PDB file of C-alpha atoms and ligand atoms in Angstrom:
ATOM      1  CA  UNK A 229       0.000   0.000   0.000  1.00 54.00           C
ATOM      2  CA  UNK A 230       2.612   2.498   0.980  1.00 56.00           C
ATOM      3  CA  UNK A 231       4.352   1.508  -1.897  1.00 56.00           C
ATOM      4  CA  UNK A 232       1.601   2.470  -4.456  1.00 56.00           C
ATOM      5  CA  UNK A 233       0.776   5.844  -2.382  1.00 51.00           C
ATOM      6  CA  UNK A 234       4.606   6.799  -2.959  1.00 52.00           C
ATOM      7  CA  UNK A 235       4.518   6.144  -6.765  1.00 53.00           C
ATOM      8  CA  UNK A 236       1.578   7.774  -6.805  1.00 54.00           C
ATOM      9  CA  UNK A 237       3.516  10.755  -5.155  1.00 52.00           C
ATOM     10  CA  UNK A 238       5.524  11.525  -7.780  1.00 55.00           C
ATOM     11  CA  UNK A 239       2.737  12.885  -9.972  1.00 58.00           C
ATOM     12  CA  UNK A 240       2.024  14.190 -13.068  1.00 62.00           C
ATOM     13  CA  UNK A 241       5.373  14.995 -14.366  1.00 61.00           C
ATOM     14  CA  UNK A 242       7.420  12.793 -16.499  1.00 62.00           C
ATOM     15  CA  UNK A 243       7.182  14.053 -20.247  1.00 69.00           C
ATOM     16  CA  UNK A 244       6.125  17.270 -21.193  1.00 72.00           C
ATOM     17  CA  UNK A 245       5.021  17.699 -24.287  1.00 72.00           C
ATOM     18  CA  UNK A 246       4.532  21.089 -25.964  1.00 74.00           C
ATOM     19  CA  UNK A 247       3.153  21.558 -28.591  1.00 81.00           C
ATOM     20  CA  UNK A 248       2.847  25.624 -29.660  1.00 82.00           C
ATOM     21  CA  UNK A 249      -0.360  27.078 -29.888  1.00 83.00           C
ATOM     22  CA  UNK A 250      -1.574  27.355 -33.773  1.00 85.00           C
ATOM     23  CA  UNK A 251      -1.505  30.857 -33.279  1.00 87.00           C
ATOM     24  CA  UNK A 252       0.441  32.700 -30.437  1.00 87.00           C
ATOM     25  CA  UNK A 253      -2.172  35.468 -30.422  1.00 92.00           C
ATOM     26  CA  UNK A 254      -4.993  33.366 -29.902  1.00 95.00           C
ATOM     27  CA  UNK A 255      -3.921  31.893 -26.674  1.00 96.00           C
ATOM     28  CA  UNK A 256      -6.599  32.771 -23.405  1.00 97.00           C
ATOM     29  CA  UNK A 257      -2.884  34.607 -21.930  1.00 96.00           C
ATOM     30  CA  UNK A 258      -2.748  36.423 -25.410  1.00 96.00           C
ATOM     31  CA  UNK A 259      -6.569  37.414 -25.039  1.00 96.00           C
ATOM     32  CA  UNK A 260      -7.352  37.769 -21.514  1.00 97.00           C
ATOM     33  CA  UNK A 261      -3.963  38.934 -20.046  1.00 97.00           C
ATOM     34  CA  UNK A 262      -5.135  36.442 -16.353  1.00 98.00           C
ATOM     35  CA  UNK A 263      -2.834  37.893 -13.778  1.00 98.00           C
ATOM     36  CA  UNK A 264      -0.453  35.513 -12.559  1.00 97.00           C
ATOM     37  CA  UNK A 265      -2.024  34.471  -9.825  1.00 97.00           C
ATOM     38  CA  UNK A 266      -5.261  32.961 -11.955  1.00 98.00           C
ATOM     39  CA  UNK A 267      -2.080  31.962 -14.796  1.00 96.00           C
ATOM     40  CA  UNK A 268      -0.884  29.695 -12.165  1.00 96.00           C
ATOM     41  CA  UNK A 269      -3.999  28.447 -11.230  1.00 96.00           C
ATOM     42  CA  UNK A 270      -4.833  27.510 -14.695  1.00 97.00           C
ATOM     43  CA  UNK A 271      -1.290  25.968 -15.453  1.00 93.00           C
ATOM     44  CA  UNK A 272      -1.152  23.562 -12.437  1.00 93.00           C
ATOM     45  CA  UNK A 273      -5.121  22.894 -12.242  1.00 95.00           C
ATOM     46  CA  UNK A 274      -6.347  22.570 -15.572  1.00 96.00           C
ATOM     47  CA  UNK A 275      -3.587  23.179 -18.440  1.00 94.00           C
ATOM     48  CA  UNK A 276      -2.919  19.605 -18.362  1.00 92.00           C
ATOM     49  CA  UNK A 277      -5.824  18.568 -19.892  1.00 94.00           C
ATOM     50  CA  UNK A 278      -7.170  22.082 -21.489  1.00 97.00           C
ATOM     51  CA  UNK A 279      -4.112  23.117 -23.424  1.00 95.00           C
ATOM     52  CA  UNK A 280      -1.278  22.223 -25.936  1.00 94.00           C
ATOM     53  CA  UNK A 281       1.150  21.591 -22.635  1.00 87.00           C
ATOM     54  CA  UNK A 282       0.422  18.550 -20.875  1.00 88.00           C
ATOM     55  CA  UNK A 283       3.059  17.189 -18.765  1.00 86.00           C
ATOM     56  CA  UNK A 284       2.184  13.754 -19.008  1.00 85.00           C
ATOM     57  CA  UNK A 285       2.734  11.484 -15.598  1.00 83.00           C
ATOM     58  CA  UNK A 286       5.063   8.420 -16.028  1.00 79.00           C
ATOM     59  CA  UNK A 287       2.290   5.856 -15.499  1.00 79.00           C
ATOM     60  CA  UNK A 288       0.319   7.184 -18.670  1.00 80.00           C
ATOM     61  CA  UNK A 289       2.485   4.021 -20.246  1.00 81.00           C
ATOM     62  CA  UNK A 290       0.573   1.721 -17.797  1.00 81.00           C
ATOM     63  CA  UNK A 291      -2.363  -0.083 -17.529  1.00 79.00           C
ATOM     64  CA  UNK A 292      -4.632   0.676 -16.661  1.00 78.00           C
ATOM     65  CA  UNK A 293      -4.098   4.657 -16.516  1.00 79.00           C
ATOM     66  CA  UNK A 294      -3.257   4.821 -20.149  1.00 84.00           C
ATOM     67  CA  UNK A 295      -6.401   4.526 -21.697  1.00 88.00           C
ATOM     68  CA  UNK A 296      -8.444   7.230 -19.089  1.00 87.00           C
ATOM     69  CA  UNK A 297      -5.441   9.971 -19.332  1.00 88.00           C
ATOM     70  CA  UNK A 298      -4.963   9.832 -22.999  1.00 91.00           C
ATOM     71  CA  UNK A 299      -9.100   9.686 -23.407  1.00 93.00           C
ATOM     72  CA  UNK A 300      -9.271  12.416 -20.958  1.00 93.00           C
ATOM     73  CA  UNK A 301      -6.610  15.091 -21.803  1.00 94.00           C
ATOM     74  CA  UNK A 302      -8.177  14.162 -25.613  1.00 94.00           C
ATOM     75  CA  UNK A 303     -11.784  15.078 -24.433  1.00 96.00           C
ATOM     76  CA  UNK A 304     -10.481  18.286 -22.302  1.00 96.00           C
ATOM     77  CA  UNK A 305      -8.546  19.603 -25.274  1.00 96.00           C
ATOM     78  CA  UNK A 306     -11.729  19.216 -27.293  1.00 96.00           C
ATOM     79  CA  UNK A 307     -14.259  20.871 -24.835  1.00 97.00           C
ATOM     80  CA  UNK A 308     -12.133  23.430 -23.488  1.00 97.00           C
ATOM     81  CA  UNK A 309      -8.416  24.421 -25.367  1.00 97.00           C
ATOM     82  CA  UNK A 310      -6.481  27.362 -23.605  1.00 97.00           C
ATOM     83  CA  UNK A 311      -4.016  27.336 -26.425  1.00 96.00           C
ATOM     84  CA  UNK A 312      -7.131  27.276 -29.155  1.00 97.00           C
ATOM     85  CA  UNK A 313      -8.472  30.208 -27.033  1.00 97.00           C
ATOM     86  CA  UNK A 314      -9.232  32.156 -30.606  1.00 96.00           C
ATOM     87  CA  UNK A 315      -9.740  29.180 -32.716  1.00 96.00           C
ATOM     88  CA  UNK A 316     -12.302  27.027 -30.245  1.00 96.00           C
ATOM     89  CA  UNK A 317     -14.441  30.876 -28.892  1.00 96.00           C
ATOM     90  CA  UNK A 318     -14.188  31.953 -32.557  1.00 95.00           C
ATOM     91  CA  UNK A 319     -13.910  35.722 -30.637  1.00 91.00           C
ATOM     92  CA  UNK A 320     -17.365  35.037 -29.710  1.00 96.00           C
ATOM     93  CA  UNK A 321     -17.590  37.586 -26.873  1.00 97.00           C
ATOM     94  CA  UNK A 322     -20.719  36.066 -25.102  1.00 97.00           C
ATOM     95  CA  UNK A 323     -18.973  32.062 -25.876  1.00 97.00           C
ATOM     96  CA  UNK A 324     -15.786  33.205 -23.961  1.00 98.00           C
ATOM     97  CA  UNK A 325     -18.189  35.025 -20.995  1.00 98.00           C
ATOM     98  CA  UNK A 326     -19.903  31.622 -20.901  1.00 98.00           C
ATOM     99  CA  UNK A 327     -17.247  29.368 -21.167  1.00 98.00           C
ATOM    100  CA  UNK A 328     -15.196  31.483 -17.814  1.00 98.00           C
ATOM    101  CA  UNK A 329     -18.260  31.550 -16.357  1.00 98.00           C
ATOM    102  CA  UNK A 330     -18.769  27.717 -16.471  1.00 98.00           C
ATOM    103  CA  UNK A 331     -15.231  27.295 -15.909  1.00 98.00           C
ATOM    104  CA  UNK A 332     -15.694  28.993 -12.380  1.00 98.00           C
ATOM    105  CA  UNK A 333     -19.128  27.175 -11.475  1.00 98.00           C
ATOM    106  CA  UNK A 334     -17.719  23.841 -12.573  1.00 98.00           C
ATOM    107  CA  UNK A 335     -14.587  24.459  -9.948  1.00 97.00           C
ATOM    108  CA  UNK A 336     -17.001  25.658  -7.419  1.00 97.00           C
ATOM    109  CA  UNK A 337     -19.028  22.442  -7.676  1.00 97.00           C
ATOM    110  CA  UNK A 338     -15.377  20.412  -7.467  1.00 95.00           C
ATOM    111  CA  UNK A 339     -16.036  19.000 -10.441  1.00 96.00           C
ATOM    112  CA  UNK A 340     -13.024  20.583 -12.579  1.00 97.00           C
ATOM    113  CA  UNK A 341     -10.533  19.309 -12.306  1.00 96.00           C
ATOM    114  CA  UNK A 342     -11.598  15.828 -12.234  1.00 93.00           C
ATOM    115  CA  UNK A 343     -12.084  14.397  -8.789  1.00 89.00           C
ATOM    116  CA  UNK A 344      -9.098  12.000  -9.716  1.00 85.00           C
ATOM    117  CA  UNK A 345      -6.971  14.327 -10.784  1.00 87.00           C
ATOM    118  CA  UNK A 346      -6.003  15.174  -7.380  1.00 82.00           C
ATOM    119  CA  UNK A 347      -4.864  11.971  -6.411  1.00 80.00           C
ATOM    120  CA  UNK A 348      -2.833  11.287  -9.347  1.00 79.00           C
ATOM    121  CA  UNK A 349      -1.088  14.710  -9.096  1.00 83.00           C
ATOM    122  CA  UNK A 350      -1.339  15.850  -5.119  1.00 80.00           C
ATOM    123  CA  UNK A 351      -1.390  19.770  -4.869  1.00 81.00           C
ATOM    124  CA  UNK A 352      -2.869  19.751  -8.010  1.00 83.00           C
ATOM    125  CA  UNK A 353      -5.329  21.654  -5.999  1.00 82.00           C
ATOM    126  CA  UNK A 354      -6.824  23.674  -6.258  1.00 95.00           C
ATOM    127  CA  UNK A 355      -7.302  25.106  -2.806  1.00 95.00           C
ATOM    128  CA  UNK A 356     -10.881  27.079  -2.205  1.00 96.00           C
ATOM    129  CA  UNK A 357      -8.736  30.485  -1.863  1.00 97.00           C
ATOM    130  CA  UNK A 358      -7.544  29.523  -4.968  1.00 97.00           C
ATOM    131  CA  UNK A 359     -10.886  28.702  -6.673  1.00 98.00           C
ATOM    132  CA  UNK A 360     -12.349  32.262  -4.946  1.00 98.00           C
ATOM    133  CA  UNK A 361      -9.602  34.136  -6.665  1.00 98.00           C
ATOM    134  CA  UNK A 362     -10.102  32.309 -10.230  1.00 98.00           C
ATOM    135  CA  UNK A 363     -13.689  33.137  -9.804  1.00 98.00           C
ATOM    136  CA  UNK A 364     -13.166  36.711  -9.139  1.00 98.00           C
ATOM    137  CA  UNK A 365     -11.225  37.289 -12.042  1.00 98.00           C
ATOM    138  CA  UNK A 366     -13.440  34.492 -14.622  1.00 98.00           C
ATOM    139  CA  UNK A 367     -16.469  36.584 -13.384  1.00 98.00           C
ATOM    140  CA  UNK A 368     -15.480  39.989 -13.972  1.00 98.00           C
ATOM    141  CA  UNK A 369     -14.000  39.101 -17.039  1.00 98.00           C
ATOM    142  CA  UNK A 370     -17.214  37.124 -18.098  1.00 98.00           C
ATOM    143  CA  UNK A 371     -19.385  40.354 -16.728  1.00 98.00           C
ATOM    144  CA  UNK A 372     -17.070  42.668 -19.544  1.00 97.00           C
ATOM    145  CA  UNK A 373     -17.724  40.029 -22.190  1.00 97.00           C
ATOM    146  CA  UNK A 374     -20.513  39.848 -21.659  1.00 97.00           C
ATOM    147  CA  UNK A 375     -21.461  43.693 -22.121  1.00 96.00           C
ATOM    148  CA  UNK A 376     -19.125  43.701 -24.502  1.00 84.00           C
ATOM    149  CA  UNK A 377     -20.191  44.096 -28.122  1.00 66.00           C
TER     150      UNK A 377
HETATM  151  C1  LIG B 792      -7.672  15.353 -15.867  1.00 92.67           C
HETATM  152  C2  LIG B 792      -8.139  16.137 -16.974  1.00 92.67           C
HETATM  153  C3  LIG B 792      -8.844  17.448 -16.702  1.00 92.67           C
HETATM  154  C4  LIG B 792      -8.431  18.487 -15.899  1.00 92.67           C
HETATM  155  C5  LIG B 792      -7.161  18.576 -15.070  1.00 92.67           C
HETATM  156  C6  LIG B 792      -9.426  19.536 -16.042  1.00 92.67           C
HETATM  157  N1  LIG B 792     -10.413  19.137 -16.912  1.00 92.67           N
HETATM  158 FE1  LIG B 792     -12.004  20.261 -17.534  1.00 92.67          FE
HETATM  159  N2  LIG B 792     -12.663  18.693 -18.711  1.00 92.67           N
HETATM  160  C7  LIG B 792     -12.035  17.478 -18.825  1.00 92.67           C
HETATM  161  C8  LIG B 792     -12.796  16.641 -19.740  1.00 92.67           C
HETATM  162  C9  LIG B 792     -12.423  15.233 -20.146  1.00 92.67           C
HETATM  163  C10 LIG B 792     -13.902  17.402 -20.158  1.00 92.67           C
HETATM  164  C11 LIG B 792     -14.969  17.044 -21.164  1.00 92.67           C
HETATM  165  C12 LIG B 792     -15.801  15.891 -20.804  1.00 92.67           C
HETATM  166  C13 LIG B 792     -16.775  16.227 -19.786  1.00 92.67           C
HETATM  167  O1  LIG B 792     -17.617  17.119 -20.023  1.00 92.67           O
HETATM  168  O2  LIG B 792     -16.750  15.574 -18.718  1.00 92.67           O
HETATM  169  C14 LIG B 792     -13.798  18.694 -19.480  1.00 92.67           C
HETATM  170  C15 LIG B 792     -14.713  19.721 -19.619  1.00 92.67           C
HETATM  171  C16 LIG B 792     -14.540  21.000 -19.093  1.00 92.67           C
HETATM  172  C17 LIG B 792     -15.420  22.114 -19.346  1.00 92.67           C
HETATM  173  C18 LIG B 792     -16.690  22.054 -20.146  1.00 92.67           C
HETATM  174  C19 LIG B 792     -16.488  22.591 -21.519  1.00 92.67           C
HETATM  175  C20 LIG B 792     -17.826  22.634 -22.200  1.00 92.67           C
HETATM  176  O3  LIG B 792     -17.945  21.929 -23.183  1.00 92.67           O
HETATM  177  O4  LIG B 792     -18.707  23.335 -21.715  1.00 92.67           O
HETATM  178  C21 LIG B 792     -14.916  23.189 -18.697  1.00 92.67           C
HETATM  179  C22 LIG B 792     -15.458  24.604 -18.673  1.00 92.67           C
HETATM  180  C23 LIG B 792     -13.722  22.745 -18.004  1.00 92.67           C
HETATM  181  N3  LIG B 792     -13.517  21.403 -18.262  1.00 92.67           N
HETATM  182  C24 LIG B 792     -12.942  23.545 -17.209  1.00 92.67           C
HETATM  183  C25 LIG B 792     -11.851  23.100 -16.493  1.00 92.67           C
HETATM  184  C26 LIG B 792     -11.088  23.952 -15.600  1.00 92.67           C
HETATM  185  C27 LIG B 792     -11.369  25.430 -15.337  1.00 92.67           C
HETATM  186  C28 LIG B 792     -10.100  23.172 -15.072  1.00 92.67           C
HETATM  187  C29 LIG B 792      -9.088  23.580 -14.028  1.00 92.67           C
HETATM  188  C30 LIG B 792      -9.607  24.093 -12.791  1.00 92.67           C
HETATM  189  C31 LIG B 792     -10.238  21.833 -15.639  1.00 92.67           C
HETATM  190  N4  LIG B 792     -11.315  21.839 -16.491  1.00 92.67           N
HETATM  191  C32 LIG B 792      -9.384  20.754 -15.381  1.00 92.67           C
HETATM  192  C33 LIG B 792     -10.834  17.111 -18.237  1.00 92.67           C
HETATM  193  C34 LIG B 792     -10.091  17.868 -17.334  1.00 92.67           C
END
């Protein structure tokens, strides 16, 4: 037992793969300018399965993790791309208000990220400061959107 919690200590880190955005100025940083507190958030939360940079873990070449990652980071990327920020929002104002504003509600309700993820990659978080102070920014940000034209 011990021995499975320690492998399972050392995370989601192993390979990083990344692959550049298919257009630097379409990125949500490029966009959105998140201050580095939410950038931080977003990197160690959710950019492994919403964006061009995953770091993968080491047991993504194991059974039977291999299958659920891979099908997983593939789904995330297709719902919800960082990177593709331009590209997946089509600089649909009210899309990106309603996509941050899910984004927050589905963090709220612990549902992103994935109950799991925390286990495979502890202090993954994130903490409820932390989800507060993504939410303050997604919110405001989906509020100007919004109103926007
Ligand atoms: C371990 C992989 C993983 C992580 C980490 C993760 N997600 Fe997801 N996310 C998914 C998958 C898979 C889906 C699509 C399938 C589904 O709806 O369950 C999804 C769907 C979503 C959607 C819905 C997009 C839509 O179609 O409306 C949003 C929004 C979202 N995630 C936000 C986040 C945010 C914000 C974080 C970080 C706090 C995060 N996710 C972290 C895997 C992940």
């Amino acid at each position: 037992m011990m021995i499975v919690v320690a492998l399972f200590a050392v995370s989601w880190s192993w390979s990083v793969a990344e692959n550049p955005a298919s257009n630097p100025n379409g990125t949500l940083e490029a966009k959105l300018h998140p201050p580095p507190q939410v950038e931080t958030i977003l990197r160690r939360s959710c950019y492994n399965c919403h964006s061009n940079s995953t770091h993968w873990p080491w047991f993504v070449h194991f059974r039977p993790f291999a299958s659920k990652i891979r099908r997983d980071v593939a789904d995330g990327r297709k719902a919800l791309n960082f990177s593709e920020w331009q590209a997946q929002t089509g600089g649909n104002a009210q899309l990106e208000s309603r996509t941050l504003a899910t984004s927050c509600s589905l963090m709220e309700a612990g549902m992103m990220p994935p109950r799991y993820y925390a286990y495979v990659h502890p202090g993954a978080g994130p903490s409820s400061a932390e989800v507060k102070r993504f939410c303050r920014w997604a919110n405001d940000e989906a509020n100007r959107l919004a109103a926007a034209k």
